Structure formats: structure tokens, C-alpha cells
Short mmCIF file of C-alpha atoms in Angstrom, two decimals:
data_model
loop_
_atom_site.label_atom_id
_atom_site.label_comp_id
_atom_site.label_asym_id
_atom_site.label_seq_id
_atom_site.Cartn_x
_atom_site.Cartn_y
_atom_site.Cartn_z
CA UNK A 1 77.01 265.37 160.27
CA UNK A 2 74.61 266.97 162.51
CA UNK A 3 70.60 267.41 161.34
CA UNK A 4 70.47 270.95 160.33
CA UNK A 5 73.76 270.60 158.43
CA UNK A 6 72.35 267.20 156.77
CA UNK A 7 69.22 269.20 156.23
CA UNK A 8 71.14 271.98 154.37
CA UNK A 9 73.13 270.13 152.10
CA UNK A 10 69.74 268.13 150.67
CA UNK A 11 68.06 271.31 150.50
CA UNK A 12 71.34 272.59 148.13
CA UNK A 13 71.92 269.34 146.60
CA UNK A 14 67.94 269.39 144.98
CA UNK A 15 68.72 273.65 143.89
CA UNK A 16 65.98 275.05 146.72
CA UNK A 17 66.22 277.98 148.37
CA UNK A 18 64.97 277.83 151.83
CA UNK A 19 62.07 279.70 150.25
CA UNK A 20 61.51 276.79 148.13
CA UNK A 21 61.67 274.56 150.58
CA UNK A 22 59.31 276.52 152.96
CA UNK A 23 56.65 276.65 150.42
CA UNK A 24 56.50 272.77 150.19
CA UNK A 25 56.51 272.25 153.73
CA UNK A 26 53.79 275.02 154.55
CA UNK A 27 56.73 276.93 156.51
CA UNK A 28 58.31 280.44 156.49
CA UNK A 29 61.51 281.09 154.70
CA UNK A 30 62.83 282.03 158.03
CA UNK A 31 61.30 278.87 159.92
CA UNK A 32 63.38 277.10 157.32
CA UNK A 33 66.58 278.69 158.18
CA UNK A 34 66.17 278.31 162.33
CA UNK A 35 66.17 274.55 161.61
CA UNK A 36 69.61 274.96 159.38
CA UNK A 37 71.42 277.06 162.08
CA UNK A 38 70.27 274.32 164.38
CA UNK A 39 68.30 277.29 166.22
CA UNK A 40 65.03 275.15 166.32
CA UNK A 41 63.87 271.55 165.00
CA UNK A 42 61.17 270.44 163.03
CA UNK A 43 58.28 268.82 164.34
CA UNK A 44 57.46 265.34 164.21
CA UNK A 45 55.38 265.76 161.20
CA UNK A 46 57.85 268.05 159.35
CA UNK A 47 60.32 265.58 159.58
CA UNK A 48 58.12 262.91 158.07
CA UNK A 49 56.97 265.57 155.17
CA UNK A 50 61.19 266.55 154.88
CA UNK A 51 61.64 262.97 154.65
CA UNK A 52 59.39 262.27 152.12
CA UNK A 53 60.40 265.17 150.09
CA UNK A 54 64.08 264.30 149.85
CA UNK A 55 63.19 260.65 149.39
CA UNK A 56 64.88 259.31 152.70
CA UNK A 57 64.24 257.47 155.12
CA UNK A 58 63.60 259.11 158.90
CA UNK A 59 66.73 257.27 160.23
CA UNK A 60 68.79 258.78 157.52
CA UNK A 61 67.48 262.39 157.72
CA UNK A 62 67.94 262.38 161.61
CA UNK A 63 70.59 260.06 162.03
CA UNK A 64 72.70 260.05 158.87
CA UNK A 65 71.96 256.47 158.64
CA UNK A 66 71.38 254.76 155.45
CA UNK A 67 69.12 251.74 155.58
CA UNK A 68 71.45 250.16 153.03
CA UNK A 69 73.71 250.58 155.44
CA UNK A 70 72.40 248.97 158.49
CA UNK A 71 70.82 246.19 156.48
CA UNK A 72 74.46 245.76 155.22
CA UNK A 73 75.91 245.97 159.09
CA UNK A 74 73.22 243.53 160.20
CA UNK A 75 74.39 240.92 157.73
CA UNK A 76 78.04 241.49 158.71
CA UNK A 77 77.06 240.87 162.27
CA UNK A 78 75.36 237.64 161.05
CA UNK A 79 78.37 236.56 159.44
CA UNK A 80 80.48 236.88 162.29
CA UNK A 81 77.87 235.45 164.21
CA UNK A 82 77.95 232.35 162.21
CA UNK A 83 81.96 232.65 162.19
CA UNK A 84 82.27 232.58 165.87
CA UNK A 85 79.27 229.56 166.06
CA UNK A 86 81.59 227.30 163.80
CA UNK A 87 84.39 227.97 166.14
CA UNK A 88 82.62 227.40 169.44
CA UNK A 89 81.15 224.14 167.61
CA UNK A 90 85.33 223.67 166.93
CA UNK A 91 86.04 224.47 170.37
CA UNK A 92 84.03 221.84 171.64
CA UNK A 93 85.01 219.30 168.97
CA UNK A 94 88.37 219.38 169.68
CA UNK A 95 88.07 218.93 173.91
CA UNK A 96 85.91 216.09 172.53
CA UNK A 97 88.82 214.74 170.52
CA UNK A 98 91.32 215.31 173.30
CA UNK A 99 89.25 213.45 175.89
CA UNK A 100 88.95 210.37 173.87
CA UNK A 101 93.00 210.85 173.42
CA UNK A 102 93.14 210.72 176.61
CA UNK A 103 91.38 207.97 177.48
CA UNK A 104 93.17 206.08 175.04
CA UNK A 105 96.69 207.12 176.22
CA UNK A 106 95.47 205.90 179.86
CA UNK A 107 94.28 202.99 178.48
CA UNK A 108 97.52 201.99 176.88
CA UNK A 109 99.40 202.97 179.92
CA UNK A 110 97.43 200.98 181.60
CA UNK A 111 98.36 197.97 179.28
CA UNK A 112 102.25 198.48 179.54
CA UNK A 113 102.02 198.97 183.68
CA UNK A 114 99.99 195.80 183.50
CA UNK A 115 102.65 193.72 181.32
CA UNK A 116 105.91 195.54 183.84
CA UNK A 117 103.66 194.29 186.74
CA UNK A 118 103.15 190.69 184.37
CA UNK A 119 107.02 190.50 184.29
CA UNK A 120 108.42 191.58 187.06
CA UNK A 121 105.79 188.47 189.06
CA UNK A 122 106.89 186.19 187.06
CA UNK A 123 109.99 186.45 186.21
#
């Protein structure tokens, strides 16, 4: 949803005409209605007072984006974060693992070739 819709539907949503909504700012009616029809923008400290009014944060007035909601992204991303840590840290365990296999598998190969080589010189 763009910004002047967004604005629009929290102007409707708290029963103000853009009258209404004018007067509280210290705007014209018709000021009011550029900035719905996307015609102009508010100013920098409009935006703060509009913010304020409606009991939003700036992010979510110009944005759309609810701090709830990036909070709640930010701890997904931490999750998945942590998710692909443990699997790296797996990752790395396991060529561990497969090293020391290996090394014992030469080991013991080394063992057999040594008792072919044992009997085959003295038998």
C-alpha cells in the first residue's frame, strides 16, 4: 500500500474528515487531500505529527512496516542464523570424523600389506 492510500485509510479508520485531520495538523482541508491523491507529501515534520497522531511508528506510516514485524523478521533471521551455524559446526565435525576414518582404514591396510609382505618372505 502506497503512503497516501495508507494515509487515507487511518484517517477513515479513526472517523476524520480530512477537515478533521487538517485542523490537528495546522493544515488546509485541501492540503490534506493533495497528500491522499498522492499529489504532494507531507513534510518531515508532518509526518512525525501524522505519526504521532495515529499512534505509529514513522517506518509504518511511510513504509507499511510494523515494528512488530521487523523485530519478529530479525529474530527469524537469528534463528536461521543459528540453524545454519549448527550445521557448518556439523559440516566440519563430520570431515573431522571422516579423516580420522581414514587414517584408521590406512592404518589397518597398512597392517594386512605388512602381514601379505610377512608371509609371502617367509614362507
Amino acid at each position: 500500500m502506497k503512503f497516501n492510500e495508507r494515509l487515507m485509510a487511518l484517517r477513515k479508520k479513526q472517523g476524520l474528515s480530512q477537515e478533521e485531520l487538517g485542523f490537528e495538523l495546522g493544515v488546509s482541508r485541501q492540503t490534506v487531500s493533495k497528500w491522499e491523491s498522492g499529489q504532494s507529501y507531507p513534510d518531515f515534520q508532518r509526518l512525525v505529527l501524522l505519526a504521532d497522531y495515529f499512534d505509529i511508528s514513522l517506518d509504518e506510516l511511510v513504509r507499511g512496516l510494523d515494528v512488530g514485524d521487523v523485530r519478529a523478521l530479525n529474530e527469524s533471521e537469528k534463528q536461521l542464523s543459528s540453524i545454519y551455524a549448527d550445521v557448518e559446526g556439523g559440516k566440519a565435525a563430520m570431515r573431522k570424523y571422516i579423516r580420522v576414518l581414514l587414517g584408521i582404514g590406512a592404518a589397518v591396510l597398512a597392517f594386512f600389506a605388512g602381514i601379505v609382505c610377512y608371509a609371502v618372505l617367509f614362507a
